[in-house]
Coordinates of C-alpha atoms and ligand atoms in Angstrom, one line a residue:
Chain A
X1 CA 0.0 0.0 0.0
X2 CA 3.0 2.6 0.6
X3 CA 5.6 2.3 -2.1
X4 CA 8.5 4.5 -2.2
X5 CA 10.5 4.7 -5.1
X6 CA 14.6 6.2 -5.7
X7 CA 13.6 8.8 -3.0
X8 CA 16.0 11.8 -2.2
X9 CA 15.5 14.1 0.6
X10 CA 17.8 17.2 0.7
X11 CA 18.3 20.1 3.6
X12 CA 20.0 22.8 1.3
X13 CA 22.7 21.1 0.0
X14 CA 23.3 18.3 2.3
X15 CA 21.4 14.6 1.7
X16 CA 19.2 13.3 4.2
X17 CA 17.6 10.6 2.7
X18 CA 20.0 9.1 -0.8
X19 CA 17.8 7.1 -3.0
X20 CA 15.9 5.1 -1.0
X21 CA 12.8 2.3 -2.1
X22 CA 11.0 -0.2 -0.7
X23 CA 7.2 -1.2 0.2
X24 CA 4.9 -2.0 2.8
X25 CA 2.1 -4.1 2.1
X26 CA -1.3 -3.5 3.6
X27 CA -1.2 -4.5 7.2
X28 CA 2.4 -5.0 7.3
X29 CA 4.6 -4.1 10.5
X30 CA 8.0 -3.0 9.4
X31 CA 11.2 -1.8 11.7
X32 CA 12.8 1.4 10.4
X33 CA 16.2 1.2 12.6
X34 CA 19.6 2.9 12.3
X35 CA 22.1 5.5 14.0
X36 CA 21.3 8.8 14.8
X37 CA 21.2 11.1 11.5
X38 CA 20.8 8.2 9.8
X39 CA 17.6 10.0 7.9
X40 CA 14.9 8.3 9.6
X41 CA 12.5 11.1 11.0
X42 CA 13.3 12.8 7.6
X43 CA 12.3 9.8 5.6
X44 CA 8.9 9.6 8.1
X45 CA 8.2 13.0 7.4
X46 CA 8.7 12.7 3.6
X47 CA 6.2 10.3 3.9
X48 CA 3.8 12.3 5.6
X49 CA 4.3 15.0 3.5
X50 CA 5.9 17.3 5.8
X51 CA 9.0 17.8 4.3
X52 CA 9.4 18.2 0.1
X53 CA 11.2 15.5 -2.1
X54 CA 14.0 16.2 -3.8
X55 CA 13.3 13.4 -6.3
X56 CA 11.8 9.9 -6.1
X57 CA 8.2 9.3 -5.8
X58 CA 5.8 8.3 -2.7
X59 CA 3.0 6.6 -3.4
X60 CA 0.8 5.7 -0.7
X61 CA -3.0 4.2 -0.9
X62 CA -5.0 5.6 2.2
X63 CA -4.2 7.7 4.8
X64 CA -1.2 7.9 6.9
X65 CA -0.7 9.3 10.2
X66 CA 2.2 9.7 12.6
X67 CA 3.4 9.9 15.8
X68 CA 5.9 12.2 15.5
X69 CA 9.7 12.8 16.6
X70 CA 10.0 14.8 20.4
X71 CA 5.8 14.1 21.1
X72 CA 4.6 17.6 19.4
X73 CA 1.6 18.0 21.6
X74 CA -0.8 21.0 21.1
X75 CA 0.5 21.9 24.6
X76 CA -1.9 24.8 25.8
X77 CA -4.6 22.3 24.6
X78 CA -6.8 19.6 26.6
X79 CA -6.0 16.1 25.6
X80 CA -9.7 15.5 24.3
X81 CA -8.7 18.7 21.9
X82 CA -6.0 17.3 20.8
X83 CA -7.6 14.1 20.0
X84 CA -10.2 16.2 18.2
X85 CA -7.6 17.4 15.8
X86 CA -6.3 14.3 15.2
X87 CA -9.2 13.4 13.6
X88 CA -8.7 16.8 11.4
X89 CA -8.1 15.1 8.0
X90 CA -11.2 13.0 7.9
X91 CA -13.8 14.9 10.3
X92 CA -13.8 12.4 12.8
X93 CA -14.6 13.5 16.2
X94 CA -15.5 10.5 18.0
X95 CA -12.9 10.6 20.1
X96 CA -14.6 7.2 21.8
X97 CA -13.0 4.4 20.2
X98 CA -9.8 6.2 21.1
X99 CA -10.7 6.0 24.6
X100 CA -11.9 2.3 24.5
X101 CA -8.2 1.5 22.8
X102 CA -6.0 3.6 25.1
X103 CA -8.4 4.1 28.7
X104 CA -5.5 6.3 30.0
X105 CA -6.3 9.1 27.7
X106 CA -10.1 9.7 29.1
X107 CA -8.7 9.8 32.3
X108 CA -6.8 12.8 31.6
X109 CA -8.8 14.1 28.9
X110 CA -9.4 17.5 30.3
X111 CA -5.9 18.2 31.4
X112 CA -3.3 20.7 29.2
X113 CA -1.6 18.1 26.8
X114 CA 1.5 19.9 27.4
X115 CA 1.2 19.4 31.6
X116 CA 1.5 15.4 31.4
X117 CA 4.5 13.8 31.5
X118 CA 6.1 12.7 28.9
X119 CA 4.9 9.1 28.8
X120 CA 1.3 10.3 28.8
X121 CA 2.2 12.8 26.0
X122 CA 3.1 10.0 23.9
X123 CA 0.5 8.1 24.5
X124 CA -1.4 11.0 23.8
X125 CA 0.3 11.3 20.3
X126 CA -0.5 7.8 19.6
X127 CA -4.3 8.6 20.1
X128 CA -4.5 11.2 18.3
X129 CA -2.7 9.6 15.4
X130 CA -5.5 6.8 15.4
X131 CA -7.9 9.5 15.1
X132 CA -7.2 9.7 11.5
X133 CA -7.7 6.2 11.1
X134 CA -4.7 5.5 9.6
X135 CA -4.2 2.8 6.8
X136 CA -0.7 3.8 7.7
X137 CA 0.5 4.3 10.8
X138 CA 4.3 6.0 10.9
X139 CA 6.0 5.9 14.6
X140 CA 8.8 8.1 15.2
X141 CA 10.2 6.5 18.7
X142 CA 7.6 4.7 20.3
X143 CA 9.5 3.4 23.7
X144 CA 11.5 6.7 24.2
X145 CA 10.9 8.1 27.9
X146 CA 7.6 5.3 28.2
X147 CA 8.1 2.6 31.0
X148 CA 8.5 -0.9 29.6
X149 CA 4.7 -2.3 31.0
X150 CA 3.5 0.9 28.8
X151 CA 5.7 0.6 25.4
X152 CA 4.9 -3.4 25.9
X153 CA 1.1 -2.6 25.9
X154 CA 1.5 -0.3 23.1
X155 CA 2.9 -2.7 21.2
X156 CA 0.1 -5.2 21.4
X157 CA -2.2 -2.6 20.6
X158 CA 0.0 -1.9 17.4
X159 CA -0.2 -5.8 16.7
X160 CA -4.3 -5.8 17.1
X161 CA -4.7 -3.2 15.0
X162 CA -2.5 -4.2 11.9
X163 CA -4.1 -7.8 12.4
X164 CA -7.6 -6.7 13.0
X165 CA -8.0 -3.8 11.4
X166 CA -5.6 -3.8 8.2
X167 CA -2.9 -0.9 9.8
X168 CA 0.2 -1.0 8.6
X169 CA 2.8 -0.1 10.4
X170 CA 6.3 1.6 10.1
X171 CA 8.3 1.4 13.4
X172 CA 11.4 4.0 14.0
X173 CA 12.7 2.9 16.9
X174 CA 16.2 3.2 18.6
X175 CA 15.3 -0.4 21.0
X176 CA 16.9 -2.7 18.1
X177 CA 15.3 -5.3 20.0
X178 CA 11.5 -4.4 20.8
X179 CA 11.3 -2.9 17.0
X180 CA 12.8 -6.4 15.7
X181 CA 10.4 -8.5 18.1
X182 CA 7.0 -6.2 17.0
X183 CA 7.8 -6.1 13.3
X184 CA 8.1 -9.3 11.2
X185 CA 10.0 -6.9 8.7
X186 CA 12.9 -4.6 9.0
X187 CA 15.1 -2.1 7.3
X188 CA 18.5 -0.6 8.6
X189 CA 19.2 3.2 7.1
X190 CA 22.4 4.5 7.5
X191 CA 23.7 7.4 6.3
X192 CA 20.6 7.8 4.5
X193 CA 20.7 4.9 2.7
X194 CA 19.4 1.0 3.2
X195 CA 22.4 -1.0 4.0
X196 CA 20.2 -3.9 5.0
X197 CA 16.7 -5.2 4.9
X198 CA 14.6 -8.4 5.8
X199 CA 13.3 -10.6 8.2
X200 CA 13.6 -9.2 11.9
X201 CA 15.0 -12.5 12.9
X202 CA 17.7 -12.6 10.3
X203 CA 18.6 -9.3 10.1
X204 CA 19.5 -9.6 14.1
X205 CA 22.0 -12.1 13.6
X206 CA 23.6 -10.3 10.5
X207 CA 26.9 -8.7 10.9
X208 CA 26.0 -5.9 8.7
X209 CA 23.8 -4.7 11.3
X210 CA 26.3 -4.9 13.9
X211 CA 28.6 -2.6 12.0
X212 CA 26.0 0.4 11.4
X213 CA 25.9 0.5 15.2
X214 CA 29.5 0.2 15.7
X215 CA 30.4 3.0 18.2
X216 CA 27.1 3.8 18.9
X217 CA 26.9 2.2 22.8
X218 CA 23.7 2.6 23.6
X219 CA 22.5 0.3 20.4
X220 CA 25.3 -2.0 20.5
X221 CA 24.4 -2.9 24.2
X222 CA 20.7 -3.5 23.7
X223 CA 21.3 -5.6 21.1
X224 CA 24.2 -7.8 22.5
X225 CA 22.1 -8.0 25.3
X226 CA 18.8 -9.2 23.9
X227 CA 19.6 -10.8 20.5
X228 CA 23.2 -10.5 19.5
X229 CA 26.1 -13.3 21.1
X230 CA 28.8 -11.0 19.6
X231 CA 31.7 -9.5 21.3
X232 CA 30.9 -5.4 22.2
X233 CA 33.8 -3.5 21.0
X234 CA 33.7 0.2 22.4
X235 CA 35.3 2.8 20.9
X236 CA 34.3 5.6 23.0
Chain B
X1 CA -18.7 63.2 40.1
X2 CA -20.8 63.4 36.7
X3 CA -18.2 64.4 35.3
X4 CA -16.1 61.8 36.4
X5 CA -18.7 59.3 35.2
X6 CA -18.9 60.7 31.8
X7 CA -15.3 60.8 31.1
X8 CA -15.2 56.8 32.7
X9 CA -18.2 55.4 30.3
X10 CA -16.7 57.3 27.4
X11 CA -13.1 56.2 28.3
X12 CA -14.9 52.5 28.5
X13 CA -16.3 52.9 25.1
X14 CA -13.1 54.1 23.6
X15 CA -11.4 51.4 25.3
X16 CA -13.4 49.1 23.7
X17 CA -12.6 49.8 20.4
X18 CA -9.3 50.0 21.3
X19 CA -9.5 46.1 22.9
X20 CA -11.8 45.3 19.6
X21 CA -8.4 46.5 17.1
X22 CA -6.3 44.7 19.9
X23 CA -7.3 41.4 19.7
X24 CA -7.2 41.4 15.4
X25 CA -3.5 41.8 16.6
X26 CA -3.3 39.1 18.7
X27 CA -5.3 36.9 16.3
X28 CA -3.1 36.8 13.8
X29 CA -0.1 37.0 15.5
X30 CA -1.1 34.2 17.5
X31 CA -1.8 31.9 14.1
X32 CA 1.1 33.7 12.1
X33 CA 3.4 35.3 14.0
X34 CA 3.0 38.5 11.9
X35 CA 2.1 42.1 13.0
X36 CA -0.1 43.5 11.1
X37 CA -0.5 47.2 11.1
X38 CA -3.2 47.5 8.7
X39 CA -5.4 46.8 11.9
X40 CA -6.5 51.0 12.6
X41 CA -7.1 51.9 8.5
X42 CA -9.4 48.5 8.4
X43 CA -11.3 49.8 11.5
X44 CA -11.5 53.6 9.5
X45 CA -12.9 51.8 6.2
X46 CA -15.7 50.1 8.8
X47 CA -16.9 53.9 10.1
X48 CA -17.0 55.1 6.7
X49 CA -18.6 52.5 5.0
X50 CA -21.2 52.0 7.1
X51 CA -21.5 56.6 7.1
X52 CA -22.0 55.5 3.2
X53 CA -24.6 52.3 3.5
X54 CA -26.7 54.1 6.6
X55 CA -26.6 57.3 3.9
X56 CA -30.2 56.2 2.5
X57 CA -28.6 52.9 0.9
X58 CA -29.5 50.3 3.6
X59 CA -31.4 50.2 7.2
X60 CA -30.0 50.3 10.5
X61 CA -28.2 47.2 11.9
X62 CA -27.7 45.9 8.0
X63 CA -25.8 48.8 7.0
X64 CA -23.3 48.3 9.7
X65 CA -23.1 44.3 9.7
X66 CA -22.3 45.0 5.8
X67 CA -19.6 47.5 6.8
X68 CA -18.0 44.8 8.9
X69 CA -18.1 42.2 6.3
X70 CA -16.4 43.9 3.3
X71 CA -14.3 44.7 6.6
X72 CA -13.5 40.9 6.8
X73 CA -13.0 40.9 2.9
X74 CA -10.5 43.4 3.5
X75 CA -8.9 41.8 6.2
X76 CA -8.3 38.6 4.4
X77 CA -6.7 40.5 1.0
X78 CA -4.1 42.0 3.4
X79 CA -3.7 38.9 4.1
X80 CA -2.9 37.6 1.1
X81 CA -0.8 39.9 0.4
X82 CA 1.1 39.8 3.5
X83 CA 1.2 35.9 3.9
X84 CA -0.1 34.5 0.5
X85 CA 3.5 33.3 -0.5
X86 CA 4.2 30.4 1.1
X87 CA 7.5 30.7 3.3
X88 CA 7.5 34.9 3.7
X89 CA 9.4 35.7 6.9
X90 CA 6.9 37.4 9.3
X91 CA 8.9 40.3 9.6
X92 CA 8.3 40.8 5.5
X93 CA 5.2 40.4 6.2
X94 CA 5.1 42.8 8.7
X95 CA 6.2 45.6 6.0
X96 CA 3.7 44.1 3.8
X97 CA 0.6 45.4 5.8
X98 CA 2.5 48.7 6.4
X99 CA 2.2 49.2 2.9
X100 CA -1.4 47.6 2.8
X101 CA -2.1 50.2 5.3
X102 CA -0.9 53.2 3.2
X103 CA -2.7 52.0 0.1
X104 CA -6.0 51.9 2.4
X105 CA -5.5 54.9 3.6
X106 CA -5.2 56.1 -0.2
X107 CA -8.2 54.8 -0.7
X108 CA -9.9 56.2 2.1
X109 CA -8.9 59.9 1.1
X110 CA -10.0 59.0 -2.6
X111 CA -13.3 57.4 -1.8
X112 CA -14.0 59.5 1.4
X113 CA -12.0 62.5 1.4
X114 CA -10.1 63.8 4.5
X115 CA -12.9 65.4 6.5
X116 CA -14.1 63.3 9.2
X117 CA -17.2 61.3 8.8
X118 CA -19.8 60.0 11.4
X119 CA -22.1 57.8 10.9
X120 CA -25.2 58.3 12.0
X121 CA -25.6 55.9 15.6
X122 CA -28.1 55.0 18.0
X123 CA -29.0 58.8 18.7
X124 CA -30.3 59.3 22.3
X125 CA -29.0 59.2 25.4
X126 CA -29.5 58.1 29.5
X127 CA -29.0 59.7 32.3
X128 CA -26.6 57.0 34.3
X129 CA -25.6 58.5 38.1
X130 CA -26.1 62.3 36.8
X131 CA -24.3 61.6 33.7
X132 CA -25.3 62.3 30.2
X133 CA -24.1 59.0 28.8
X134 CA -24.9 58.4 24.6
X135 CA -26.7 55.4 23.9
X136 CA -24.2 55.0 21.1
X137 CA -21.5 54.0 23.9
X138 CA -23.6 52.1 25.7
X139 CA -24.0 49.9 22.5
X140 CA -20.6 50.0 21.8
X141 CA -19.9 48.4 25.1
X142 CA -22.4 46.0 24.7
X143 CA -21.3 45.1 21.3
X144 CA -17.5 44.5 22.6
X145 CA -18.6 42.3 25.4
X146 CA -20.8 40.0 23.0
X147 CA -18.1 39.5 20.5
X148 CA -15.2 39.2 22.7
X149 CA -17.7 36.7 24.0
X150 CA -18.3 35.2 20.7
X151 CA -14.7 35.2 20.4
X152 CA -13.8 33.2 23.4
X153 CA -16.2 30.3 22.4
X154 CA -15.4 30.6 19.0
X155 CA -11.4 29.3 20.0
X156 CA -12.7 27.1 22.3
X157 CA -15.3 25.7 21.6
X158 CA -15.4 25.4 17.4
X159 CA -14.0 23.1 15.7
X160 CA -12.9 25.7 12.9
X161 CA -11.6 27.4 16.2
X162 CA -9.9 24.8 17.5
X163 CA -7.5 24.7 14.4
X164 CA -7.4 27.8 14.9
X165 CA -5.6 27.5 18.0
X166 CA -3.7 24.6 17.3
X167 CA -2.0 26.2 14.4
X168 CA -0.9 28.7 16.3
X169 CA -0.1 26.4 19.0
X170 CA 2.0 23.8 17.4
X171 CA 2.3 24.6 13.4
X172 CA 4.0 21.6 12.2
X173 CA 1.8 19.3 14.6
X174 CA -0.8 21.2 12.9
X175 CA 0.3 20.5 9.3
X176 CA 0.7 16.7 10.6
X177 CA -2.9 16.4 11.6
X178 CA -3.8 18.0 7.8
X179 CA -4.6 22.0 9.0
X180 CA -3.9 24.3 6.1
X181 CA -2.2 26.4 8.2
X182 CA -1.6 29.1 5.5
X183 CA -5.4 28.9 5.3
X184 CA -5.8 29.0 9.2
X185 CA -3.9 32.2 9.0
X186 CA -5.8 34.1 6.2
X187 CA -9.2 33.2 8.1
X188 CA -7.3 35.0 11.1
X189 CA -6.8 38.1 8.6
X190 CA -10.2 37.8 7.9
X191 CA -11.2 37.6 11.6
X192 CA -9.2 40.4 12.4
X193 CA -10.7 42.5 9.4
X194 CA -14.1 41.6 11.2
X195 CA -13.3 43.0 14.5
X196 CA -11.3 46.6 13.1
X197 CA -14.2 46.9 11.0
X198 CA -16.5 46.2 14.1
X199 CA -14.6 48.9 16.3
X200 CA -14.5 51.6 13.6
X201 CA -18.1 51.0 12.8
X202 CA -19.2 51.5 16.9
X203 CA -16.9 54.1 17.8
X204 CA -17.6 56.3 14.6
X205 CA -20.7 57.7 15.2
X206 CA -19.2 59.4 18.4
X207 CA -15.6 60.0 17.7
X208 CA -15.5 60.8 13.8
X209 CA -13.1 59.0 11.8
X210 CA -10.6 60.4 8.8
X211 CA -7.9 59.2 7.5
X212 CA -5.7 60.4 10.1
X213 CA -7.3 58.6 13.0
X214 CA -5.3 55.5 11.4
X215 CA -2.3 56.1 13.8
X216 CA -3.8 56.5 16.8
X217 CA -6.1 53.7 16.4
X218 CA -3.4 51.7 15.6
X219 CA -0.8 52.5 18.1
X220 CA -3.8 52.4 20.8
X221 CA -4.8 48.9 19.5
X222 CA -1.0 47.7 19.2
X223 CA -0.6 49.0 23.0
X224 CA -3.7 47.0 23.8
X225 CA -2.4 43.8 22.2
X226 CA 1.2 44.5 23.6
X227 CA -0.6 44.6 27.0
X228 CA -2.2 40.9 26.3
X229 CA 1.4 39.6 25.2
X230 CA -0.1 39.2 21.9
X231 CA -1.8 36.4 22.5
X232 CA -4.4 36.6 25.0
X233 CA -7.3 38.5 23.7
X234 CA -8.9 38.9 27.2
X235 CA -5.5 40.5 28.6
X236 CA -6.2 42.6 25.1
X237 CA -9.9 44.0 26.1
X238 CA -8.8 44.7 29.8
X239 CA -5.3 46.6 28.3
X240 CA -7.9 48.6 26.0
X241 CA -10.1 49.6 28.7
X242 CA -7.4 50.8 30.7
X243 CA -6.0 53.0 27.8
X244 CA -9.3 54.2 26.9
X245 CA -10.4 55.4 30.5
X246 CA -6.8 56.8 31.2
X247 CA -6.8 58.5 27.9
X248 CA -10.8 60.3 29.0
X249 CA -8.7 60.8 31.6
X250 CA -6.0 62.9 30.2
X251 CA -8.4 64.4 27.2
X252 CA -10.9 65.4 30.3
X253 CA -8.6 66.8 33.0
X254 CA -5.3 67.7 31.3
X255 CA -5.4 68.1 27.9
X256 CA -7.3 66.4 24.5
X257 CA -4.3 66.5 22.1
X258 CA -2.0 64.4 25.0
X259 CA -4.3 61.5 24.5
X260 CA -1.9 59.5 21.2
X261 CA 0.9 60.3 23.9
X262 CA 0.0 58.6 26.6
X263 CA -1.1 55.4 25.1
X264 CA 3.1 55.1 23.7
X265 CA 3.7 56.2 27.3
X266 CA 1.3 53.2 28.8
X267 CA 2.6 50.5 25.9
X268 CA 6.1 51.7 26.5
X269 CA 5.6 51.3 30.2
X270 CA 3.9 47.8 30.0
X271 CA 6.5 46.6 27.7
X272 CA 9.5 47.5 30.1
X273 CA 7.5 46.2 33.2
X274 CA 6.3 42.6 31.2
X275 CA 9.6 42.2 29.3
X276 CA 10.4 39.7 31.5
X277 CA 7.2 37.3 30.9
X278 CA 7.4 38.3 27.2
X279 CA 11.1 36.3 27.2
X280 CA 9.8 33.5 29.6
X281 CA 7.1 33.3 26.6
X282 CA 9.1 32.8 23.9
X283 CA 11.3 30.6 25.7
X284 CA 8.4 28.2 26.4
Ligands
ATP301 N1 15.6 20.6 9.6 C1 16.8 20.2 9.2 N2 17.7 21.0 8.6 C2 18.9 20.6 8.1 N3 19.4 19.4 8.3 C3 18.6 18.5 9.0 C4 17.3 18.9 9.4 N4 16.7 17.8 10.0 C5 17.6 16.8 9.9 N5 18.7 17.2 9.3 C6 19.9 16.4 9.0 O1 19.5 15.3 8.2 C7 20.1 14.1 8.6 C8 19.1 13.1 9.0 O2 18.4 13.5 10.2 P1 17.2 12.7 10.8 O3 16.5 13.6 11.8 O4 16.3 12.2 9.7 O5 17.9 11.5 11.5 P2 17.3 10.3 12.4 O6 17.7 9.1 11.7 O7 15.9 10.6 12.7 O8 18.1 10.5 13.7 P3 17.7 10.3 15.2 O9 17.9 8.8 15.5 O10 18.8 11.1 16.0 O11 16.4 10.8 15.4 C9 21.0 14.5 9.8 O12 22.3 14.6 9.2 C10 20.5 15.8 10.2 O13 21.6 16.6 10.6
MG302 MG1 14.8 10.9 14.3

């Protein structure tokens, strides 16, 4: 349903995202994972629209929505508000099913969006990206600053709703290990370019993979830790 | 003591147009981040027009609600001027109504001349503790209230509103959810050509309006605006109250020419005293 095609996203003159194609079939969980700067927000948001092509097409069928880098909460607004604009695109204003999906959200529903912390912000943006009723949903960092019990419950609502309700899925996330266990699918960017792509389970064994986070601690220890064997080497 | 009174309800009534110019400041500021200075010759096109309509062309209350709407229509083609290419800075755009503001003002001393005009208003007037108080005020008053009422539940309450407010809360959340935010901020010119347009057509018919009144309608309703930080339109109405009564004030007891004056006295003061909250603003 999304199919991107030779895609080139610039900032002036430098490259953010160098020719870069692939697909997501309707319903599909895929893993977007790489080092920071690798061009992953910028490749979300050239998706979404938010940010012009260079060259390269984006096709998508239906609508996509996102969850998007740092939360971007309509702060001085109440949570149900900005629910209700989440819903903007398609005039949906029922922010009900929401509710039934995520109960959190209408218990803070009449509280400033930009007064919760930053868990409940997120879950917040989640919300009000299903408002739209996405056929695409695009995640910018679903686990950062959430507790584990809430980024695990999050993900099994992300697995309902690609199984029961046809959602794809596109997963940036910097936990190698929770975005390679939700999606069946991944693809490693680098440098704004895919150096690898596949299977989640394959892709965690590769040494390819290994390499694009050499250096980069943080990554390297989560993934020796929950899928990789290999010797850490840190060169910090 | 009457005279006290008069000079407070008249001050009040000036004030209010003052607050009514204010907050089309802080509207589109708020959604675009752009001054627009065109606010006080909108609100002189509003008196005269409706001086013209009431002129034998169209009854009472229709005459001035059709001033305020080719008020609106104004409004929104300084907006498109000002912000209709995608990606001006806001301080171009700022220059932009400067200039939309001189070629109004051309148009006004073309079309109207540069006598003052006065429409004719309610006519009449109470007696309110010993006072002689125009009915024309009262109404202005009344008006205010009702739309900064209208206002208030328009943002909040609205959906149309509520993009509004999210635009100008968040813009590139706003462009994520699928807000036109370039639109969101030409219906805020057009809001803000509603509300001059509403001010000039109230206070007209007691203080006549020329082309010169442009600059102290403008600063007043800048001073106003500056007073609600630009982005509280209730902070706006009471800064515009103030000015008007302190201005009766000054015309009543000191000296009617001092009145410009002391509202750059009051906005300068206000700016050095809320300087502070203005950076903790824009830091937030
Ligand atoms: N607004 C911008 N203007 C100029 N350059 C930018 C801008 N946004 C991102 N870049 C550059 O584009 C490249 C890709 O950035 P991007 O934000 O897409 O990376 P990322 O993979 O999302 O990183 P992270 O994991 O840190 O979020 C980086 O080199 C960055 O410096
Ligand atoms: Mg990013």
């Amino acid at each position: 349903m999304l199919r991107i095609d030779d895609l080139v996203v610039r900032y002036g003159s430098a490259v953010a995202v160098d020719g870069i194609s692939f697909e997501v079939g309707a319903g599909e969980m895929v893993a977007l994972v790489g080092p920071n700067g690798a061009g992953k927000s910028t490749l979300i948001n050239a998706i979404s629209g938010l940010v012009p092509l260079h060259s390269g097409t984006v096709a998508c069928e239906g609508r996509i929505a996102q969850v998007p880098e740092g939360r971007q909460m309509f702060a001085d607004m109440s949570v149900e508000d900005n629910l209700l604009l989440g819903g903007w695109s398609i005039r949906n204003r029922d922010v009900g099913e929401v509710y039934d999906l995520l109960p959190d959200l209408a218990r803070m529903r009449k509280r400033k969006a930009g007064r919760l912390s930053g868990g409940q912000q997120q879950m917040v943006a989640v919300g009000r990206a299903l408002m739209a009723r996405p056929d695409l949903l695009a995640i910018d960092e679903l686990s950062l600053g959430l507790a584990p019990l809430v980024v695990a419950e999050l993900a099994e609502h992300l697995r309902i709703l690609s199984r029961e309700r046809g959602t794809a899925v596109l997963l940036v996330e910097q936990e190698v290990a929770l975005a390679f266990d939700v999606c069946p699918r991944a693809l490693v960017l680098e440098a704004g370019r895919i150096i690898a792509a596949g299977p989640s389970v394959e892709l965690a064994q590769s040494e390819t993979v290994r390499k694009a986070y050499f250096g980069d601690l943080a990554v390297a220890e989560t993934m020796t830790g929950a899928t990789a064997p290999a010797t850490t080497e840190v060169s910090t | 003591m009457t005279e006290l009174v008069a000079y407070l309800i008249s001050g009040i009534a000036l004030g209010s147009s003052f607050a009514l110019i204010g907050s089309g400041f802080v509207v589109v500021h708020r959604v675009t981040r752009v001054v627009n200075f065109a606010q006080g010759s909108v609100a002189i096109v509003g008196g005269m027009t409706s001086a013209t309509l009431l002129d034998g062309l169209l009854p009472h209350g229709l005459g001035e609600i059709a001033a305020v709407l080719l008020c609106g229509v104004v409004g929104l083609v300084i907006g498109l001027l000002a912000i209709g290419r995608r990606g001006t800075p806001p301080l171009i755009s700022l220059i932009v109504t400067l200039g939309a503001s001189m070629l109004v003002s051309a148009a006004i001393i073309w079309l109207w001349g540069q006598d003052p005009v006065a429409p004719p208003g309610l006519g009449g007037s109470v007696t309110i503790l010993g006072a002689e108080v125009e009915r024309q005020r009262l109404l202005v008053v009344v008006a205010t209230g009702v739309a900064f009422a209208a206002l208030a539940l328009f943002f909040s309450r609205s959906y149309l509103g509520k993009g509004l407010t999210a635009s100008a809360s968040n813009p590139f959340a706003a462009r994520m959810v699928g807000i036109d935010v370039r639109k969101m901020g030409l219906l805020a010119f057009g809001l803000a050509g509603i509300l001059g347009g509403l001010a000039g057509v109230l206070i007209a018919p007691s203080n006549p309006l020329s082309f010169y009144s442009d600059l102290p309608l403008v600063l007043s309703g800048f001073a106003a605006a500056v007073f609600g930080g630009l982005t509280s339109p209730l902070r706006t109405l009471f800064g515009g109250l103030c000015l008007g009564v302190a201005g009766q004030l000054t015309a009543g007891y000191l000296n009617g020419s001092y009145q410009t004056e002391m509202a750059l006295l009051l906005m300068l003061v206000i700016m050095i005293i809320r300087s502070r909250a203005f950076v903790q603003e824009e830091v937030k």
